[in-house]
mmCIF file of C-alpha atoms in Angstrom:
data_model
loop_
_atom_site.group_PDB
_atom_site.id
_atom_site.type_symbol
_atom_site.label_atom_id
_atom_site.label_comp_id
_atom_site.label_asym_id
_atom_site.label_seq_id
_atom_site.Cartn_x
_atom_site.Cartn_y
_atom_site.Cartn_z
ATOM 1 C CA MET A 279 118.096 -24.180 94.015
ATOM 2 C CA LEU A 280 114.925 -22.141 94.329
ATOM 3 C CA ASP A 281 111.534 -23.753 94.807
ATOM 4 C CA LEU A 282 109.688 -24.072 91.484
ATOM 5 C CA ASP A 283 106.694 -22.135 92.837
ATOM 6 C CA ILE A 284 108.970 -19.216 93.712
ATOM 7 C CA VAL A 285 110.590 -19.303 90.268
ATOM 8 C CA SER A 286 107.199 -19.504 88.561
ATOM 9 C CA GLY A 287 105.816 -16.633 90.651
ATOM 10 C CA PHE A 288 108.837 -14.470 89.873
ATOM 11 C CA GLN A 289 108.591 -15.231 86.169
ATOM 12 C CA GLU A 290 104.862 -14.473 86.024
ATOM 13 C CA GLU A 291 105.197 -11.221 87.958
ATOM 14 C CA THR A 292 108.191 -10.125 85.887
ATOM 15 C CA GLN A 293 106.517 -10.954 82.573
ATOM 16 C CA GLY A 294 103.498 -8.872 83.645
ATOM 17 C CA LEU A 295 105.755 -5.973 84.568
ATOM 18 C CA LEU A 296 107.634 -6.294 81.267
ATOM 19 C CA ILE A 297 104.324 -5.908 79.420
ATOM 20 C CA GLU A 298 103.554 -2.771 81.444
ATOM 21 C CA LEU A 299 107.073 -1.460 80.809
ATOM 22 C CA THR A 300 106.741 -2.063 77.069
ATOM 23 C CA THR A 301 103.536 -0.021 77.076
ATOM 24 C CA LEU A 302 105.343 2.786 78.918
ATOM 25 C CA VAL A 303 108.187 2.746 76.378
ATOM 26 C CA GLU A 304 105.633 2.987 73.566
ATOM 27 C CA LYS A 305 104.165 6.049 75.307
ATOM 28 C CA LEU A 306 107.665 7.517 75.566
ATOM 29 C CA GLU A 307 108.202 7.019 71.851
ATOM 30 C CA GLU A 308 104.856 8.698 71.117
ATOM 31 C CA SER A 309 105.718 11.666 73.344
ATOM 32 C CA VAL A 310 108.676 12.777 71.229
ATOM 33 C CA GLY A 311 107.995 16.360 70.259
ATOM 34 C CA GLY A 312 105.213 16.761 72.815
ATOM 35 C CA SER A 313 105.365 17.605 76.486
ATOM 36 C CA PHE A 314 108.212 16.068 78.441
ATOM 37 C CA PRO A 315 107.152 12.623 79.767
ATOM 38 C CA THR A 316 108.355 12.991 83.344
ATOM 39 C CA GLN A 317 105.565 10.828 84.748
ATOM 40 C CA GLU A 318 106.155 8.015 82.239
ATOM 41 C CA LEU A 319 109.892 8.014 82.997
ATOM 42 C CA ASN A 320 109.235 7.889 86.732
ATOM 43 C CA ASP A 321 106.628 5.134 86.243
ATOM 44 C CA PHE A 322 109.142 3.158 84.173
ATOM 45 C CA ALA A 323 111.772 3.502 86.900
ATOM 46 C CA GLN A 324 109.331 2.455 89.626
ATOM 47 C CA ARG A 325 108.121 -0.643 87.779
ATOM 48 C CA ILE A 326 111.562 -1.831 86.771
ATOM 49 C CA ASP A 327 112.659 -1.271 90.369
ATOM 50 C CA ARG A 328 110.186 -3.980 91.376
ATOM 51 C CA ILE A 329 111.923 -6.426 89.035
ATOM 52 C CA MET A 330 115.315 -5.345 90.379
ATOM 53 C CA GLY A 331 114.309 -5.866 94.008
ATOM 54 C CA ALA A 332 112.779 -9.288 93.447
ATOM 55 C CA ALA A 333 115.717 -10.498 91.348
ATOM 56 C CA LYS A 334 118.288 -9.307 93.884
ATOM 57 C CA THR A 335 116.360 -10.935 96.746
ATOM 58 C CA LEU A 336 116.111 -14.245 94.904
ATOM 59 C CA ALA A 337 119.786 -14.041 93.911
ATOM 60 C CA GLN A 338 120.668 -13.996 97.612
ATOM 61 C CA MET A 339 118.579 -17.135 98.087
ATOM 62 C CA ASP A 340 120.240 -18.993 95.189
ATOM 63 C CA GLU A 341 123.719 -17.843 94.266
ATOM 64 C CA SER A 342 124.044 -20.562 91.604
ATOM 65 C CA ASP A 343 121.522 -18.926 89.249
ATOM 66 C CA LEU A 344 123.539 -16.488 87.130
ATOM 67 C CA GLY A 345 120.430 -14.985 85.560
ATOM 68 C CA LEU A 346 119.122 -13.433 88.771
ATOM 69 C CA PRO A 347 122.036 -11.052 89.445
ATOM 70 C CA ALA A 348 122.052 -10.141 85.747
ATOM 71 C CA ILE A 349 118.345 -9.324 85.863
ATOM 72 C CA GLY A 350 118.898 -7.301 89.023
ATOM 73 C CA GLY A 351 121.835 -5.385 87.527
ATOM 74 C CA LEU A 352 120.148 -4.649 84.230
ATOM 75 C CA ALA A 353 116.915 -3.609 85.940
ATOM 76 C CA GLU A 354 119.008 -1.325 88.141
ATOM 77 C CA VAL A 355 120.369 0.378 85.028
ATOM 78 C CA GLY A 356 116.811 0.886 83.796
ATOM 79 C CA LYS A 357 115.760 2.349 87.124
ATOM 80 C CA ILE A 358 118.722 4.711 87.351
ATOM 81 C CA THR A 359 118.472 5.914 83.761
ATOM 82 C CA GLY A 360 114.697 6.358 84.058
ATOM 83 C CA TYR A 361 115.015 8.552 87.118
ATOM 84 C CA GLN A 362 117.989 10.423 85.634
ATOM 85 C CA ALA A 363 116.143 11.123 82.379
ATOM 86 C CA ALA A 364 113.107 12.385 84.319
ATOM 87 C CA LYS A 365 115.303 14.556 86.545
ATOM 88 C CA LEU A 366 117.322 16.033 83.678
ATOM 89 C CA ALA A 367 114.157 16.722 81.611
ATOM 90 C CA ILE A 368 116.081 16.971 78.346
ATOM 91 C CA PRO A 369 113.724 16.121 75.451
ATOM 92 C CA ALA A 370 116.604 14.803 73.318
ATOM 93 C CA LEU A 371 117.195 12.066 75.918
ATOM 94 C CA VAL A 372 113.734 10.540 75.438
ATOM 95 C CA PRO A 373 114.364 8.723 72.125
ATOM 96 C CA ILE A 374 117.798 7.615 73.348
ATOM 97 C CA PHE A 375 116.326 6.268 76.560
ATOM 98 C CA SER A 376 113.472 4.609 74.646
ATOM 99 C CA ALA A 377 115.847 2.801 72.292
ATOM 100 C CA PHE A 378 117.941 1.587 75.213
ATOM 101 C CA CYS A 379 114.821 0.389 77.029
ATOM 102 C CA VAL A 380 113.510 -1.634 74.105
ATOM 103 C CA ASP A 381 116.718 -3.708 74.101
ATOM 104 C CA THR A 382 116.814 -3.889 77.893
ATOM 105 C CA LEU A 383 113.267 -5.229 78.135
ATOM 106 C CA GLU A 384 114.001 -7.877 75.504
ATOM 107 C CA VAL A 385 117.078 -9.064 77.390
ATOM 108 C CA LEU A 386 115.183 -9.056 80.695
ATOM 109 C CA GLY A 387 112.515 -11.238 79.094
ATOM 110 C CA GLU A 388 115.095 -13.753 77.880
ATOM 111 C CA LEU A 389 116.863 -13.847 81.233
ATOM 112 C CA THR A 390 113.571 -14.190 83.117
ATOM 113 C CA ALA A 391 112.618 -17.217 81.026
ATOM 114 C CA ALA A 392 115.991 -18.767 81.933
ATOM 115 C CA VAL A 393 115.595 -18.397 85.735
ATOM 116 C CA GLY A 394 115.865 -21.798 87.373
ATOM 117 C CA LYS A 395 117.795 -23.151 84.390
ATOM 118 C CA PRO A 396 121.454 -22.334 85.149
ATOM 119 C CA GLU A 397 122.791 -23.702 81.854
ATOM 120 C CA ARG A 398 120.308 -21.653 79.832
ATOM 121 C CA ALA A 399 120.995 -18.537 81.924
ATOM 122 C CA HIS A 400 124.716 -18.914 81.223
ATOM 123 C CA GLU A 401 123.994 -19.350 77.513
ATOM 124 C CA VAL A 402 121.710 -16.290 77.399
ATOM 125 C CA LEU A 403 124.268 -14.195 79.280
ATOM 126 C CA GLY A 404 126.962 -15.217 76.823
ATOM 127 C CA GLU A 405 124.706 -14.161 73.957
ATOM 128 C CA VAL A 406 123.494 -10.847 75.373
ATOM 129 C CA TYR A 407 126.491 -9.622 77.376
ATOM 130 C CA PRO A 408 128.275 -8.004 74.395
ATOM 131 C CA THR A 409 125.031 -6.360 73.253
ATOM 132 C CA VAL A 410 124.275 -5.013 76.724
ATOM 133 C CA LYS A 411 127.815 -3.650 77.031
ATOM 134 C CA ARG A 412 127.576 -1.950 73.620
ATOM 135 C CA ARG A 413 124.188 -0.451 74.515
ATOM 136 C CA LEU A 414 125.438 0.872 77.847
ATOM 137 C CA ASP A 415 128.468 2.419 76.146
ATOM 138 C CA TRP A 416 126.176 3.863 73.446
ATOM 139 C CA LEU A 417 123.829 5.317 76.070
ATOM 140 C CA GLN A 418 126.731 6.926 77.893
ATOM 141 C CA ALA A 419 128.163 8.349 74.648
ATOM 142 C CA LYS A 420 124.781 9.813 73.630
ATOM 143 C CA VAL A 421 124.348 11.422 77.034
ATOM 144 C CA LYS A 422 127.836 12.947 76.709
ATOM 145 C CA GLU A 423 127.010 14.213 73.196
ATOM 146 C CA LEU A 424 124.082 16.108 74.682
ATOM 147 C CA GLY A 425 126.466 17.853 77.046
ATOM 148 C CA VAL A 426 125.054 16.231 80.165
ATOM 149 C CA GLU A 427 127.575 16.063 82.956
ATOM 150 C CA ASN A 428 128.718 12.490 83.463
ATOM 151 C CA SER A 429 127.047 11.652 86.753
ATOM 152 C CA GLU A 430 128.130 8.764 88.941
ATOM 153 C CA GLU A 431 124.934 6.882 88.084
ATOM 154 C CA ILE A 432 125.613 6.748 84.344
ATOM 155 C CA GLY A 433 129.392 7.062 84.336
ATOM 156 C CA GLN A 434 131.921 4.471 83.202
ATOM 157 C CA GLY A 435 132.496 3.260 86.759
ATOM 158 C CA ALA A 436 128.794 2.500 87.157
ATOM 159 C CA ILE A 437 128.674 0.719 83.792
ATOM 160 C CA ASP A 438 131.725 -1.377 84.677
ATOM 161 C CA GLU A 439 130.194 -2.322 88.034
ATOM 162 C CA ILE A 440 126.921 -3.361 86.420
ATOM 163 C CA MET A 441 128.708 -5.461 83.821
ATOM 164 C CA LYS A 442 130.722 -7.085 86.612
ATOM 165 C CA ARG A 443 127.497 -7.976 88.415
ATOM 166 C CA MET A 444 126.184 -9.451 85.191
ATOM 167 C CA GLY A 445 128.994 -11.967 85.294
ATOM 168 C CA GLY A 446 131.748 -10.428 83.214
ATOM 169 C CA LEU A 447 131.201 -12.858 80.379
ATOM 170 C CA GLY A 448 132.460 -10.449 77.733
#
């Protein structure tokens, strides 16, 4: 079990980053129809990467906390899709990415609050796993509809691997 100061520090840092990420998503939503928000997408990916790295590090320190690998996996999806959306620079991806991110940030907030509470983390995962899976499938389908080649990063294999890391509770 992780030291309470470590858990508290992680939760505080993550909550602060989630606030910043929410602001970035709002900027993405406002940019629809304007210039392509490459910088905002890259900023989103960089900030969520910080959550991913911390969660994965802590997960190695305490393998009993199911929430940490789920946070790491979901943050990884956010990082990958943020960088992919910026790289592809397809304006139609922005609202799709924004909608996915709103749900992702909400789930990350719930999972972060459950760190250090294994029973609650398991409960939250059971509640959000089907939603996360549906959203990932939806994101992949929307990307395909836009005619974007199915890259390894957002392909079915990547989605299956992320869901596996989240605990396979579906």
